[in-house]
Short mmCIF file of C-alpha atoms in Angstrom, two decimals:
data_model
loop_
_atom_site.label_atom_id
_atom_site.label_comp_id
_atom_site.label_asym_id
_atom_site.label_seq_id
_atom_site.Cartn_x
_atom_site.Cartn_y
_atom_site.Cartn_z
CA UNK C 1 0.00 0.00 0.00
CA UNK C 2 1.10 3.80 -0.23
CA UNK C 3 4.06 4.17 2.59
CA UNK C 4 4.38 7.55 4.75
CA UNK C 5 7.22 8.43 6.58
CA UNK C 6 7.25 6.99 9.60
CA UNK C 7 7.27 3.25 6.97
CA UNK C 8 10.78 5.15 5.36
CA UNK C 9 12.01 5.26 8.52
CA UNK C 10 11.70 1.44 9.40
CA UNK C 11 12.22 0.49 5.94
CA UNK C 12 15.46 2.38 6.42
CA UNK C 13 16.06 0.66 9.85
CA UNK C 14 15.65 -2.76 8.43
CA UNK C 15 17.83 -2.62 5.10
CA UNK C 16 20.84 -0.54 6.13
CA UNK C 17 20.47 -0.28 9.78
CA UNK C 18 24.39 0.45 10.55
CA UNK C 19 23.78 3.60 7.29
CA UNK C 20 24.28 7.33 8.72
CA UNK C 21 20.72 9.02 8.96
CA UNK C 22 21.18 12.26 10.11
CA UNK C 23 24.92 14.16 11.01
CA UNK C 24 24.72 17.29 13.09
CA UNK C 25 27.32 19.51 12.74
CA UNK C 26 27.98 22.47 15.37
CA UNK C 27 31.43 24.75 14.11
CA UNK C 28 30.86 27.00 17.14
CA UNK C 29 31.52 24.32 19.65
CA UNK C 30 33.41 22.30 17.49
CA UNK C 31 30.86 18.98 18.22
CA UNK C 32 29.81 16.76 15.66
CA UNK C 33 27.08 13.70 15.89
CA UNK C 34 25.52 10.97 13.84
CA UNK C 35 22.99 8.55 13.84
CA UNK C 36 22.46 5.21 11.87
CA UNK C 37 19.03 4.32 10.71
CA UNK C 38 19.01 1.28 13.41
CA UNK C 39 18.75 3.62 16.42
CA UNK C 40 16.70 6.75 14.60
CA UNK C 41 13.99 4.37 14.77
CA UNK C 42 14.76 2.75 17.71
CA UNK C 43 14.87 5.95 19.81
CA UNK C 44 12.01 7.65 18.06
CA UNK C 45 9.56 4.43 18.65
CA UNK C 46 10.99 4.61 22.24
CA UNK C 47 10.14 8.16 22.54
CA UNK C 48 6.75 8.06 21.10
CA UNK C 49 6.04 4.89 23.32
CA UNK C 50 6.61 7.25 26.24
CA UNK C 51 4.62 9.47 25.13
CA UNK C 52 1.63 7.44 24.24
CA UNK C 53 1.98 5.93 27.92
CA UNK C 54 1.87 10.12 28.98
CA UNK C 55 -1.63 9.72 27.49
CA UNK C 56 -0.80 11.48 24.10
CA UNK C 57 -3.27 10.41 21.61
CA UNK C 58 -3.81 10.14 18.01
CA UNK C 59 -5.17 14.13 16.93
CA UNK C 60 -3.38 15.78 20.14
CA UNK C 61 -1.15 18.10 18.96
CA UNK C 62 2.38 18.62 20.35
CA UNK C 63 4.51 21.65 20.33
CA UNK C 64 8.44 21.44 19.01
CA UNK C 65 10.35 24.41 20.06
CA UNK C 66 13.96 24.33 19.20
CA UNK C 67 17.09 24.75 16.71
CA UNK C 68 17.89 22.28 13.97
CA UNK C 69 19.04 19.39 15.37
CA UNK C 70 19.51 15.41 15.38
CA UNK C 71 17.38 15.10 18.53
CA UNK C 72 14.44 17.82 17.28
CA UNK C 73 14.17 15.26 14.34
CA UNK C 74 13.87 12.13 16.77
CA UNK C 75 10.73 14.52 18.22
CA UNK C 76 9.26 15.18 15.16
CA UNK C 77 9.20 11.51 14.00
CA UNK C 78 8.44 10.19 17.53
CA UNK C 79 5.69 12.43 17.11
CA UNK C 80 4.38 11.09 13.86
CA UNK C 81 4.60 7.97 15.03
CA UNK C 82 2.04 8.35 18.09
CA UNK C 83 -0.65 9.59 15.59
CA UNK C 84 -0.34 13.08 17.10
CA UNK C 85 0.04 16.30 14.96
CA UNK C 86 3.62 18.11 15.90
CA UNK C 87 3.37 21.46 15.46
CA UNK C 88 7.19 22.95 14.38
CA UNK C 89 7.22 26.26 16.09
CA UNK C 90 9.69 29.33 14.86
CA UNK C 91 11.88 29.98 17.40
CA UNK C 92 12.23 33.31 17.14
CA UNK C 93 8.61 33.92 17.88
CA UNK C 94 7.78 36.27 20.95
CA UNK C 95 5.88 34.99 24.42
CA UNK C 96 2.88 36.49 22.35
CA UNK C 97 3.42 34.43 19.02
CA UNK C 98 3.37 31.40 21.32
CA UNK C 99 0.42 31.66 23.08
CA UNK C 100 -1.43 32.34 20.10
CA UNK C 101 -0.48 29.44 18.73
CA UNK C 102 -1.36 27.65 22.02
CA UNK C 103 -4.74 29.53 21.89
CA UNK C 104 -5.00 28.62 18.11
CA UNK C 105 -3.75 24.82 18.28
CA UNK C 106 -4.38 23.51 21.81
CA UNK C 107 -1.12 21.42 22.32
CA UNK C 108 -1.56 18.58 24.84
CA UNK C 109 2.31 18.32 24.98
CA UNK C 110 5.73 20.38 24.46
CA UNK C 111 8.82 19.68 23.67
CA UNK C 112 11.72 22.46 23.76
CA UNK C 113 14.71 23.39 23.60
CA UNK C 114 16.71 23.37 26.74
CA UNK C 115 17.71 27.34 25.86
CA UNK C 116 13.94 28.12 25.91
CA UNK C 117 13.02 26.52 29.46
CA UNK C 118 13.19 29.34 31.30
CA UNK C 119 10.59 31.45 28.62
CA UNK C 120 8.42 28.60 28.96
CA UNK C 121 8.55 27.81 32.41
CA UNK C 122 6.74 31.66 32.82
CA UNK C 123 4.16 30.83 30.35
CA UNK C 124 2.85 27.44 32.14
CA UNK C 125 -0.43 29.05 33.65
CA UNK C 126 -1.44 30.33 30.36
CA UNK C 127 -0.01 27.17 28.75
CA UNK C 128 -3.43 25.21 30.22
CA UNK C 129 -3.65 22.78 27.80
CA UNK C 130 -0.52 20.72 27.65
CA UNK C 131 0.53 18.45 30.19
CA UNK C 132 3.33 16.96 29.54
CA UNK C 133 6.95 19.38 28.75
CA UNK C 134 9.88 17.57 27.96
CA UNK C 135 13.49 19.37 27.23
CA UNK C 136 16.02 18.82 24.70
CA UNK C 137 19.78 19.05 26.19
CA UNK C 138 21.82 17.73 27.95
CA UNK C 139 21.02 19.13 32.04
CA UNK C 140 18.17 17.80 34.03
CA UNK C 141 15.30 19.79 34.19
CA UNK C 142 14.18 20.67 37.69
CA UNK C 143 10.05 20.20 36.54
CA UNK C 144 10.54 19.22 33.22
CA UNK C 145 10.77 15.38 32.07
CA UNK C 146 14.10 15.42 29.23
CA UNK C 147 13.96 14.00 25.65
CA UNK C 148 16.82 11.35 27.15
CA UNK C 149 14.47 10.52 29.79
CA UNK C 150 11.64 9.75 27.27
CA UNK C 151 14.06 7.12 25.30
CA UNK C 152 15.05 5.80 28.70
CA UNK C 153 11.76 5.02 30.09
CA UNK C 154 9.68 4.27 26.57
CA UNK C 155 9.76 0.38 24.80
CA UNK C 156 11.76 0.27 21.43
CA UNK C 157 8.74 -2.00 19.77
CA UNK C 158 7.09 -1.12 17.16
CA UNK C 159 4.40 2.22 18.01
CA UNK C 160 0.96 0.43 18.48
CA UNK C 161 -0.83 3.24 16.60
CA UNK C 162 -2.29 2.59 12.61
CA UNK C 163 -1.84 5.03 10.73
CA UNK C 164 -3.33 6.31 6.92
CA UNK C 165 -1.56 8.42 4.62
CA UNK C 166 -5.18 10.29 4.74
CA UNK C 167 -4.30 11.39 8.15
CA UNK C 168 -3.28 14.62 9.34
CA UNK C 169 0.31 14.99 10.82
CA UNK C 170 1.48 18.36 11.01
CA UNK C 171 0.19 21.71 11.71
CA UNK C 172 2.82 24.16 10.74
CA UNK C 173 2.46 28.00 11.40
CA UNK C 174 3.31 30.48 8.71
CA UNK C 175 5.39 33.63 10.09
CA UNK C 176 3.93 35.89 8.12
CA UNK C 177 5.32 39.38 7.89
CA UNK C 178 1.91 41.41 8.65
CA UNK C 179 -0.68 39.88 11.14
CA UNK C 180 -0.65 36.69 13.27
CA UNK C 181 0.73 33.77 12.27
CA UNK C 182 -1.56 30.98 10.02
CA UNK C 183 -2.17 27.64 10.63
CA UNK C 184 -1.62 25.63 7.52
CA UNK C 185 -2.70 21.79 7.97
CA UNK C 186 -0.37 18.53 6.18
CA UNK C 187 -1.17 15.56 6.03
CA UNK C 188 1.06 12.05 5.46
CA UNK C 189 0.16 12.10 1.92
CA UNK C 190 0.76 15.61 1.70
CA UNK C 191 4.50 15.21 3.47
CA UNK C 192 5.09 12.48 1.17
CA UNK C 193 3.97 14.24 -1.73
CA UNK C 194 6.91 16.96 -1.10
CA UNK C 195 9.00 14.24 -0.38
CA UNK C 196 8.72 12.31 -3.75
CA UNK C 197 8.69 15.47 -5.69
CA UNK C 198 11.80 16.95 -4.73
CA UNK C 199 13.32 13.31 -4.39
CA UNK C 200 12.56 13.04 -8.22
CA UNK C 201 13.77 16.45 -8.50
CA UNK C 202 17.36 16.27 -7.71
CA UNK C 203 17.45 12.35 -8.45
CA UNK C 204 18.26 11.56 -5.20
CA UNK C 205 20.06 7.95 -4.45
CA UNK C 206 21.30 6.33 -1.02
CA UNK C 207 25.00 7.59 -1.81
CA UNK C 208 24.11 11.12 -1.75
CA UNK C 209 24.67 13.25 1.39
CA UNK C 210 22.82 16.55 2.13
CA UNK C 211 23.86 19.48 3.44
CA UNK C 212 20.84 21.03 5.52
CA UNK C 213 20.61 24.30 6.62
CA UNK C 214 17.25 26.45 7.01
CA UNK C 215 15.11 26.23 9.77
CA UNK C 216 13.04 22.83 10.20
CA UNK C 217 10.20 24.13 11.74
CA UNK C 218 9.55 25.96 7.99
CA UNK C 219 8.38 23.44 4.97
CA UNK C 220 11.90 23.78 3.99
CA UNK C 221 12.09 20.64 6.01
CA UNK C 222 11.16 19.34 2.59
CA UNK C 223 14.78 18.86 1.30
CA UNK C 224 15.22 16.56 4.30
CA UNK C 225 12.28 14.28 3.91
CA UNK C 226 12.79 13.74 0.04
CA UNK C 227 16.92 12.57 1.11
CA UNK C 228 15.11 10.01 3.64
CA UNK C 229 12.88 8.98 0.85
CA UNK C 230 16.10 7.68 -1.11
CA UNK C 231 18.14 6.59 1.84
CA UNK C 232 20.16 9.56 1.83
CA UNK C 233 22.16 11.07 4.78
CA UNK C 234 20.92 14.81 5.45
CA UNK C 235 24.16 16.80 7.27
CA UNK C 236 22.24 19.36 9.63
CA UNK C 237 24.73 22.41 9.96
CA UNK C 238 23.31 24.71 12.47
CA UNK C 239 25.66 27.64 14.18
CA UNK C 240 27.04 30.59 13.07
CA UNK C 241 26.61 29.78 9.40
CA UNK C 242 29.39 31.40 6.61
CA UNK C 243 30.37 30.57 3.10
CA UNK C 244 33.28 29.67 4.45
CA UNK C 245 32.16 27.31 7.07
CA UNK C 246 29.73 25.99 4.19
CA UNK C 247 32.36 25.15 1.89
CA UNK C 248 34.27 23.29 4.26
CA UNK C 249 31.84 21.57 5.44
CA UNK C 250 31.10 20.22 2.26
CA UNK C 251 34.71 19.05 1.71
CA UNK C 252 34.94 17.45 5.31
CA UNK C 253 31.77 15.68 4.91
CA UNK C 254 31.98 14.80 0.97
CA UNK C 255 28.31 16.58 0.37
CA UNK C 256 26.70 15.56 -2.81
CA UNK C 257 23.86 17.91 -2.32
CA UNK C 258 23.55 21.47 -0.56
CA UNK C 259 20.24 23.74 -0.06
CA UNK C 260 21.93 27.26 -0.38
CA UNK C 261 19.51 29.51 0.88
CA UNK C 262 19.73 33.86 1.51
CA UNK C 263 21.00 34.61 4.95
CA UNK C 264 17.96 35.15 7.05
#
């Protein structure tokens, strides 16, 4: 039958399990990380075990706060996998932006950034919807459950959830320049749509490797998903972006493929 993306991800996980995924690259603090297919969907049925034993359900929407990253993709996906809607937030948006997207999209859960904890944290009274937080990084939160803590505590079987590429997945909001953000609506088929089109695109194989570099929580996230549609690896490059830093990143990591985009 048609196949979504959560299917990619085991089919992934099943033929080349020991294959680099994702690679996150941070220049700044000179750290670099990768993860195989094998434990991408390990971790991300893990954390959306978790979450379905926090009592998220299929149509509860979930918040993702944060910067590119390998472990804001293992959200995203764990996400998908419950049945849940994630909603990518912009993470520049003000207190205000966020609590009309709250207001707008009733999140039962959210999942941040470790750098946004303490913004958060003085929102939780108007934040009366969700109730479960969970923090990306690498402290302990004092009232907040962590990301690691989800993997820790949720089973690596397969997500007991069946899902149809007619279902909805992912509520993303548009930052547009005048006015309030807009709530625009994807479903699986819709993801996959992007997916196969750009795949087909740029004739995307298993060999190539991507260099990834605007914001996920924006559609651009596109680029990504059509390089996990052929196997690919996607390179996530995410501080202090230059040309320079670019073009040596694409010699160090022997990118195929690279998303240039206008400095935003």
């Amino acid at each position: 039958g048609p196949m979504n993306l959560i299917d990619v991800i085991a089919k992934f996980a099943r033929l080349s399990p020991r294959s680099t995924a994702f690679v996150e690259v941070r220049a700044l603090s000179g750290l670099r990380q990768e993860i195989p297919w094998g434990e991408f969907h390990d971790r991300t049925n893990r954390i959306a075990n978790r979450l379905l034993q926090k009592g998220i359900q299929k149509g509860d929407k979930v918040f993702l706060l944060g910067r590119n990253s390998i472990p804001w993709l293992e959200a995203y996906f764990a996400v998908l996998k419950t049945g849940a809607w994630v909603v990518p937030l912009n993470f520049r948006f003000t207190d205000e932006d966020l609590l009309y997207c709250a207001g707008v999209a009733e999140p039962s859960a959210f999942i941040l950034d470790e750098e946004y904890a303490g913004r958060v944290r003085g929102l939780r009274n108007a934040l009366n919807t969700v109730s479960h937080y969970s923090v990306i990084g690498p402290d302990r939160a004092e009232e907040f459950d962590t990301l690691e803590d989800l993997v820790r505590n949720g089973s690596p079987q397969s997500v007991p959830v069946v899902l149809s590429d007619e279902d909805d997945c992912a509520l993303y909001f548009t930052s547009g320049t005048t006015g309030a953000p807009k709530p625009v609506l994807h479903g699986h088929k819709a993801l996959m749509s992007v997916a196969a089109t750009e795949a087909s695109n740029h004739s995307f194989v298993s060999s190539d490797r991507f260099l990834m570099m605007p914001p996920m929580y924006h559609l651009a996230i596109g680029h990504l998903l059509a390089v996990m549609l052929a196997g690919g690896c996607s390179v996530l490059l995410t501080e202090q972006i230059s040309p320079r830093l670019i073009i040596e990143t694409v010699a160090k990591e022997r990118l195929t493929a690279v998303f240039l985009l206008v400095p935003w």
